[in-house]
Every structure is written in C-alpha cells, then in structure tokens.
Amino acid sequence: AAVLALVALHTSCITQTVAVSPQDPHYCTFEACDSLAFARRHPRMRLHYLAPALAAAACALTPARLRSNFRPRLRSTISMSTKEPGVVLGLNAAFQRRVAFEKPLVIGAVNRAAESGGGVGGKGQGAYLAAAAARPGSVALAQFYGGDAGDALAEALRKRASGADEALWIRTASQTRICTTLVADGNATEIVEPSGAVTATELDALRAALASRTAPGLLAAGSLPPGVPADFYSTCAAATLAQGGKFLIDAVAGLEDAVAAAASVGARMVLKVNARELLLAAGDPLAAGAADSVDDP
C-alpha cells in the first residue's frame, strides 16, 4: 500500500482534493480514475492512468493496515468502526468511450481506429470502483443515470463491482452523457458531451436516499450536472461533519462553499492541488495547452 501511495503522490495527475475531519487529525487524500484496462493497452500512458486508481485502492485499506504499512505521516481519515458504507457522490456520470489510432489524427479527414471500447466514466465512478475492488462492501455510489448510455454505464458498473448497492442510483429522464477519449501518437484528446439536466423530483429522490443513511465518510467527486444547485456539496459536507463523519471533495464546483462549511464546524482541512488548479482557484487560469509547470518569478 505504501508503494502505491508514494507512486501516486509523485505523479502530476493527482488533482485537487480537500479532506475535512472535525475530530480525527490524521488524513490521507488521493484521486482515483477508472482506467486500468486502458492503461494496459497503452503503455506510454500507463503511469498517468494507473497511479490514481492504485492510490485510491491503497487508501481503502483499514486504518490498522495503513498504519502498519505507511510511515506515521501518512494515515487514513476513513473509519471502519461502523457497518454503514462510505458514500461516493458521482453525480455527473458518463459512459466512457476510448478509441485508439495507430496514426496521428487528421482534422477534416477519415481516421480509421485500431481499437475501441466502452465502459465506466465519471470521476466519482472511478473512485468508487477502486475502493470497491480493494474492500468490497465498504462504499456505495450515488449517481444519476438515464437512457441507453445510462443503462450501459449501470451494466458496466455491475460487472466491475458485483453486488453493488444501487439504492443511491437515481434514474433520470435525461440521457447520460457519453465522453470519448481519442488516443493517437501517445496523446489523448477528450470529447465531452453536455450533461443532461436533473429534475427537481430526481434531485429530491437523491436527497431522501442520502438522508436515510449515516455514512462514516463521503467523497464528492467531479462536477455537478445541470439542475443540481452549486451548494449541494457544501450541504452534504455540513450534514456529514455534523454526524461526526469525514468529508472529501475532489472537484472545482462548490469547492469554496464546501471549505466554508468545514470551517464553520472547526474541521481540519487539507488542500491538494496542482499548479493549473491553484491558478484557476486564484482567478488566473493557465491558457489551454500551456505547460502544467509554473516558474517562480
């Protein structure tokens, strides 16, 4: 577990995470993504896709095992003293398509793919699968899904995490978005469809399902779809912290409100960002295509 965590800690693909805890001062924060099979097929991009998922799996271990494998400075926020599973909010789900090409892409021309496939997409869904694989039954996924793409996503999740708790899966009238990754010459190009809107009735159904649980911890991962208010994460943070649970957020949407909610109850906070995200939070984002490193003037 220590090796997996250290690999991820030194990889630039780990992005912003805020961990808050009102009681436990020990923490360990990572990002996860669902790209293990894809990484196996594309060795040149292996570290970028594998490290976050491996780190999340390491963090899903019990605190006792973490303490025995990590040095003292790396400890877990996750409490396993309750039988209730933790919850991952993956509200902006996607069915992920991956298409690989042997030659560089040419805009305005016919590009023939060497291979293609589909599966689970969405930041929260990737984190959920990593944790579920490391410790089955320790975490539940909250998500919206709908249409044919939503059905394909749900089936892919069931195959990857057998016996999944679907009580927090809310079906929507709108279609789940399809996101496509085009890989050519070792570079990946993302095509992201707009997200379908969530209705007030669907949002209320999710709120009721979440309110019926007392989770030891909650991870809010990814952006929010249309129809979900910007303060949704902060509301979840306040409720989780008030119950003595842990709250982590890996998202830009609702970040400031979530931090404010944590501060209001005196929670300990940890912010993990890369250079691009730090500048974005400060209102000075890097231009598209700019390097991810920043020189100190």
CSV table of C-alpha atoms in Angstrom, one decimal:
chain,number,residue,atom,x,y,z
A,1,ALA,CA,0.0,0.0,0.0
A,2,ALA,CA,2.8,2.4,0.8
A,3,VAL,CA,4.4,1.9,-2.6
A,4,LEU,CA,1.1,2.5,-4.4
A,5,ALA,CA,0.5,5.7,-2.4
A,6,LEU,CA,4.0,7.0,-3.0
A,7,VAL,CA,3.8,6.4,-6.7
A,8,ALA,CA,0.6,8.5,-6.8
A,9,LEU,CA,1.9,11.2,-4.6
A,10,HIS,CA,4.8,11.9,-7.0
A,11,THR,CA,2.6,11.8,-10.1
A,12,SER,CA,1.2,15.1,-11.5
A,13,CYS,CA,-2.2,13.5,-12.4
A,14,ILE,CA,-3.3,13.6,-8.7
A,15,THR,CA,-5.5,16.7,-8.6
A,16,GLN,CA,-7.2,18.8,-6.1
A,17,THR,CA,-8.7,17.1,-3.0
A,18,VAL,CA,-9.9,18.6,0.2
A,19,ALA,CA,-10.2,16.3,3.2
A,20,VAL,CA,-12.0,17.6,6.3
A,21,SER,CA,-12.4,16.0,9.6
A,22,PRO,CA,-14.0,17.5,12.8
A,23,GLN,CA,-12.3,15.0,15.1
A,24,ASP,CA,-9.6,12.9,13.6
A,25,PRO,CA,-6.4,15.0,12.8
A,26,HIS,CA,-4.9,12.2,10.6
A,27,TYR,CA,-5.5,12.2,6.9
A,28,CYS,CA,-4.6,10.7,3.6
A,29,THR,CA,-6.0,12.1,0.3
A,30,PHE,CA,-5.9,10.9,-3.3
A,31,GLU,CA,-7.7,11.0,-6.5
A,32,ALA,CA,-8.9,7.9,-8.4
A,33,CYS,CA,-9.8,7.2,-12.0
A,34,ASP,CA,-11.1,4.1,-13.8
A,35,SER,CA,-8.5,3.3,-16.5
A,36,LEU,CA,-6.8,0.1,-15.6
A,37,ALA,CA,-7.7,-1.8,-18.8
A,38,PHE,CA,-7.0,1.3,-20.9
A,39,ALA,CA,-3.6,1.7,-19.3
A,40,ARG,CA,-2.7,-1.9,-20.1
A,41,ARG,CA,-3.4,-1.4,-23.8
A,42,HIS,CA,-1.4,1.9,-23.9
A,43,PRO,CA,1.9,1.5,-22.1
A,44,ARG,CA,3.1,5.0,-22.9
A,45,MET,CA,0.2,6.5,-20.9
A,46,ARG,CA,0.3,3.8,-18.1
A,47,LEU,CA,1.5,5.8,-15.2
A,48,HIS,CA,-0.9,8.7,-15.9
A,49,TYR,CA,-3.9,6.4,-15.7
A,50,LEU,CA,-2.8,3.8,-13.2
A,51,ALA,CA,-1.4,5.8,-10.3
A,52,PRO,CA,-4.6,7.5,-9.0
A,53,ALA,CA,-6.6,4.3,-9.1
A,54,LEU,CA,-3.8,2.4,-7.3
A,55,ALA,CA,-3.6,5.1,-4.7
A,56,ALA,CA,-7.3,5.1,-4.1
A,57,ALA,CA,-7.1,1.3,-3.6
A,58,ALA,CA,-4.4,1.8,-1.0
A,59,CYS,CA,-6.4,4.3,0.9
A,60,ALA,CA,-9.4,2.0,1.0
A,61,LEU,CA,-7.5,-0.4,3.3
A,62,THR,CA,-8.3,-0.4,7.0
A,63,PRO,CA,-6.6,2.1,9.3
A,64,ALA,CA,-4.7,-0.7,11.1
A,65,ARG,CA,-3.2,-1.9,7.8
A,66,LEU,CA,-2.4,1.6,6.7
A,67,ARG,CA,-0.6,2.3,10.0
A,68,SER,CA,1.4,-0.9,9.6
A,69,ASN,CA,2.5,-0.2,6.0
A,70,PHE,CA,2.8,3.6,5.9
A,71,ARG,CA,5.2,5.8,7.7
A,72,PRO,CA,3.5,7.8,10.6
A,73,ARG,CA,3.0,10.9,8.4
A,74,LEU,CA,0.5,9.0,6.1
A,75,ARG,CA,-2.6,8.0,8.0
A,76,SER,CA,-6.2,7.4,7.0
A,77,THR,CA,-9.2,9.5,7.6
A,78,ILE,CA,-11.5,6.6,6.9
A,79,SER,CA,-13.1,5.0,10.0
A,80,MET,CA,-14.2,1.4,9.7
A,81,SER,CA,-15.9,1.3,13.1
A,82,THR,CA,-19.4,1.4,11.6
A,83,LYS,CA,-21.1,-1.1,9.4
A,84,GLU,CA,-22.5,1.7,7.2
A,85,PRO,CA,-20.5,2.0,4.0
A,86,GLY,CA,-19.0,5.3,2.9
A,87,VAL,CA,-20.6,7.1,0.0
A,88,VAL,CA,-19.1,8.4,-3.2
A,89,LEU,CA,-21.0,11.2,-4.9
A,90,GLY,CA,-20.5,10.7,-8.7
A,91,LEU,CA,-23.4,12.9,-9.8
A,92,ASN,CA,-22.0,13.8,-13.3
A,93,ALA,CA,-21.7,10.3,-14.6
A,94,ALA,CA,-20.7,9.3,-18.1
A,95,PHE,CA,-20.4,6.3,-20.3
A,96,GLN,CA,-16.8,6.4,-21.4
A,97,ARG,CA,-15.7,5.5,-25.0
A,98,ARG,CA,-12.0,5.0,-25.8
A,99,VAL,CA,-10.8,5.0,-29.4
A,100,ALA,CA,-7.2,4.3,-30.3
A,101,PHE,CA,-5.5,5.2,-33.6
A,102,GLU,CA,-2.2,3.9,-35.0
A,103,LYS,CA,-1.6,7.2,-36.9
A,104,PRO,CA,-1.9,10.8,-35.8
A,105,LEU,CA,-5.4,12.3,-36.1
A,106,VAL,CA,-6.1,14.5,-39.1
A,107,ILE,CA,-9.0,17.0,-38.7
A,108,GLY,CA,-11.3,17.0,-41.7
A,109,ALA,CA,-10.3,13.6,-42.9
A,110,VAL,CA,-11.3,9.9,-42.3
A,111,ASN,CA,-9.4,8.5,-39.4
A,112,ARG,CA,-9.6,4.7,-39.0
A,113,ALA,CA,-9.4,3.4,-35.5
A,114,ALA,CA,-7.1,0.5,-34.5
A,115,GLU,CA,-9.3,-0.4,-31.5
A,116,SER,CA,-12.2,0.9,-29.4
A,117,GLY,CA,-14.1,0.1,-26.3
A,118,GLY,CA,-16.5,1.4,-23.8
A,119,GLY,CA,-17.1,1.3,-20.1
A,120,VAL,CA,-17.4,3.3,-16.9
A,121,GLY,CA,-16.8,7.1,-17.0
A,122,GLY,CA,-17.0,9.8,-14.4
A,123,LYS,CA,-14.6,10.8,-11.7
A,124,GLY,CA,-16.8,9.5,-8.8
A,125,GLN,CA,-17.5,6.3,-10.6
A,126,GLY,CA,-13.7,5.6,-11.0
A,127,ALA,CA,-13.1,6.3,-7.3
A,128,TYR,CA,-16.0,4.1,-6.3
A,129,LEU,CA,-14.7,1.1,-8.4
A,130,ALA,CA,-11.2,1.5,-7.0
A,131,ALA,CA,-12.4,1.4,-3.4
A,132,ALA,CA,-14.9,-1.4,-4.1
A,133,ALA,CA,-12.2,-3.5,-5.6
A,134,ALA,CA,-9.9,-3.0,-2.6
A,135,ARG,CA,-12.6,-3.5,0.0
A,136,PRO,CA,-15.9,-4.9,-1.3
A,137,GLY,CA,-18.9,-3.6,0.5
A,138,SER,CA,-17.1,-0.6,2.1
A,139,VAL,CA,-18.5,2.1,-0.2
A,140,ALA,CA,-21.7,2.9,-2.0
A,141,LEU,CA,-22.1,5.0,-5.2
A,142,ALA,CA,-24.6,7.9,-5.5
A,143,GLN,CA,-25.3,8.8,-9.1
A,144,PHE,CA,-27.8,9.9,-11.7
A,145,TYR,CA,-28.2,7.8,-14.9
A,146,GLY,CA,-30.6,7.6,-17.8
A,147,GLY,CA,-31.2,6.5,-21.3
A,148,ASP,CA,-29.3,3.8,-23.3
A,149,ALA,CA,-26.0,5.3,-22.3
A,150,GLY,CA,-27.1,5.2,-18.6
A,151,ASP,CA,-28.1,1.6,-18.9
A,152,ALA,CA,-24.7,0.7,-20.5
A,153,LEU,CA,-23.0,2.5,-17.6
A,154,ALA,CA,-25.1,0.7,-15.0
A,155,GLU,CA,-24.3,-2.7,-16.6
A,156,ALA,CA,-20.6,-1.9,-16.7
A,157,LEU,CA,-20.6,-0.9,-13.0
A,158,ARG,CA,-22.4,-4.2,-12.1
A,159,LYS,CA,-19.8,-6.2,-14.0
A,160,ARG,CA,-16.9,-4.4,-12.3
A,161,ALA,CA,-18.4,-4.3,-8.8
A,162,SER,CA,-20.7,-7.3,-8.3
A,163,GLY,CA,-23.4,-7.0,-5.7
A,164,ALA,CA,-23.3,-3.2,-5.9
A,165,ASP,CA,-25.6,-1.2,-3.7
A,166,GLU,CA,-27.9,0.5,-6.1
A,167,ALA,CA,-30.1,2.3,-3.6
A,168,LEU,CA,-28.4,5.6,-4.4
A,169,TRP,CA,-28.7,5.2,-8.2
A,170,ILE,CA,-31.4,7.7,-9.3
A,171,ARG,CA,-32.8,7.2,-12.8
A,172,THR,CA,-33.3,10.3,-14.8
A,173,ALA,CA,-35.4,11.3,-17.8
A,174,SER,CA,-32.4,12.8,-19.5
A,175,GLN,CA,-29.7,10.7,-21.2
A,176,THR,CA,-26.4,10.0,-19.5
A,177,ARG,CA,-23.6,11.8,-21.4
A,178,ILE,CA,-21.0,9.9,-23.5
A,179,CYS,CA,-17.4,11.0,-23.2
A,180,THR,CA,-14.9,9.9,-25.8
A,181,THR,CA,-11.1,9.7,-25.4
A,182,LEU,CA,-9.2,9.7,-28.7
A,183,VAL,CA,-5.7,8.3,-28.4
A,184,ALA,CA,-3.2,8.8,-31.2
A,185,ASP,CA,0.6,9.0,-31.2
A,186,GLY,CA,0.7,8.8,-27.4
A,187,ASN,CA,-1.6,11.8,-26.9
A,188,ALA,CA,-5.2,11.8,-25.6
A,189,THR,CA,-7.9,14.1,-26.8
A,190,GLU,CA,-11.1,14.3,-24.8
A,191,ILE,CA,-14.6,14.9,-26.3
A,192,VAL,CA,-17.1,15.6,-23.6
A,193,GLU,CA,-20.8,15.8,-24.3
A,194,PRO,CA,-23.0,18.2,-22.3
A,195,SER,CA,-24.7,16.7,-19.3
A,196,GLY,CA,-28.4,16.1,-19.2
A,197,ALA,CA,-30.4,18.1,-16.7
A,198,VAL,CA,-31.6,16.7,-13.4
A,199,THR,CA,-35.2,17.5,-12.5
A,200,ALA,CA,-36.3,18.7,-9.0
A,201,THR,CA,-38.1,15.4,-8.4
A,202,GLU,CA,-35.0,13.4,-9.2
A,203,LEU,CA,-32.8,15.6,-7.0
A,204,ASP,CA,-35.3,15.2,-4.1
A,205,ALA,CA,-35.1,11.4,-4.6
A,206,LEU,CA,-31.4,11.5,-4.2
A,207,ARG,CA,-31.6,13.8,-1.1
A,208,ALA,CA,-34.1,11.4,0.5
A,209,ALA,CA,-31.9,8.4,-0.2
A,210,LEU,CA,-28.8,10.1,1.3
A,211,ALA,CA,-30.7,11.3,4.3
A,212,SER,CA,-31.7,7.7,5.1
A,213,ARG,CA,-28.0,6.9,5.8
A,214,THR,CA,-25.4,7.7,8.3
A,215,ALA,CA,-22.2,7.3,6.4
A,216,PRO,CA,-18.8,7.3,8.1
A,217,GLY,CA,-17.4,9.3,5.2
A,218,LEU,CA,-18.4,11.0,2.0
A,219,LEU,CA,-16.4,11.7,-1.1
A,220,ALA,CA,-17.8,14.4,-3.6
A,221,ALA,CA,-16.0,13.8,-6.9
A,222,GLY,CA,-16.4,15.7,-10.2
A,223,SER,CA,-18.6,18.4,-11.5
A,224,LEU,CA,-22.3,18.9,-10.9
A,225,PRO,CA,-24.9,18.3,-13.7
A,226,PRO,CA,-27.5,21.0,-14.6
A,227,GLY,CA,-30.3,21.0,-12.1
A,228,VAL,CA,-28.1,20.3,-9.1
A,229,PRO,CA,-27.5,23.5,-7.1
A,230,ALA,CA,-24.0,24.8,-6.6
A,231,ASP,CA,-24.2,24.5,-2.9
A,232,PHE,CA,-25.1,20.8,-3.0
A,233,TYR,CA,-21.6,19.7,-1.9
A,234,SER,CA,-21.4,22.1,0.9
A,235,THR,CA,-24.8,21.0,2.2
A,236,CYS,CA,-23.6,17.4,2.1
A,237,ALA,CA,-20.4,18.4,3.9
A,238,ALA,CA,-22.3,20.1,6.7
A,239,ALA,CA,-24.5,17.1,7.2
A,240,THR,CA,-21.7,14.6,7.1
A,241,LEU,CA,-19.5,16.6,9.5
A,242,ALA,CA,-22.4,17.2,11.9
A,243,GLN,CA,-22.7,13.4,12.2
A,244,GLY,CA,-19.0,13.1,13.0
A,245,GLY,CA,-18.1,11.7,9.6
A,246,LYS,CA,-15.3,12.6,7.2
A,247,PHE,CA,-15.8,14.6,4.0
A,248,LEU,CA,-13.6,14.7,1.0
A,249,ILE,CA,-14.1,16.8,-2.2
A,250,ASP,CA,-12.3,16.3,-5.5
A,251,ALA,CA,-14.0,19.0,-7.6
A,252,VAL,CA,-13.8,22.6,-8.6
A,253,ALA,CA,-17.6,23.1,-8.4
A,254,GLY,CA,-18.7,24.0,-4.9
A,255,LEU,CA,-15.2,24.0,-3.5
A,256,GLU,CA,-15.3,27.3,-1.8
A,257,ASP,CA,-18.7,26.6,-0.2
A,258,ALA,CA,-17.5,23.2,1.0
A,259,VAL,CA,-14.4,24.7,2.6
A,260,ALA,CA,-16.6,27.3,4.3
A,261,ALA,CA,-18.9,24.6,5.6
A,262,ALA,CA,-16.0,22.7,7.0
A,263,ALA,CA,-14.5,25.9,8.6
A,264,SER,CA,-17.8,26.7,10.3
A,265,VAL,CA,-17.6,23.5,12.4
A,266,GLY,CA,-13.9,23.8,13.0
A,267,ALA,CA,-12.9,20.9,10.8
A,268,ARG,CA,-9.3,20.2,9.8
A,269,MET,CA,-8.8,20.8,6.1
A,270,VAL,CA,-6.2,19.6,3.6
A,271,LEU,CA,-5.9,21.1,0.1
A,272,LYS,CA,-4.0,19.1,-2.6
A,273,VAL,CA,-3.8,21.0,-6.0
A,274,ASN,CA,-1.5,21.1,-8.9
A,275,ALA,CA,-0.2,24.3,-10.5
A,276,ARG,CA,-3.1,24.6,-13.0
A,277,GLU,CA,-5.8,24.2,-10.4
A,278,LEU,CA,-4.1,26.6,-8.0
A,279,LEU,CA,-4.1,29.3,-10.6
A,280,LEU,CA,-7.7,28.6,-11.5
A,281,ALA,CA,-8.7,29.0,-7.9
A,282,ALA,CA,-6.8,32.3,-7.7
A,283,GLY,CA,-8.6,33.6,-10.8
A,284,ASP,CA,-5.6,33.4,-13.1
A,285,PRO,CA,-6.0,30.1,-15.1
A,286,LEU,CA,-3.4,28.8,-17.5
A,287,ALA,CA,-4.2,29.0,-21.2
A,288,ALA,CA,-5.3,25.9,-23.0
A,289,GLY,CA,-2.3,23.9,-24.0
A,290,ALA,CA,0.0,25.7,-21.6
A,291,ALA,CA,2.5,23.7,-19.6
A,292,ASP,CA,1.4,22.3,-16.2
A,293,SER,CA,4.5,23.7,-14.5
A,294,VAL,CA,4.8,27.3,-13.3
A,295,ASP,CA,8.1,29.2,-12.9
A,296,ASP,CA,8.6,31.2,-9.8
A,297,PRO,CA,9.4,34.7,-11.0
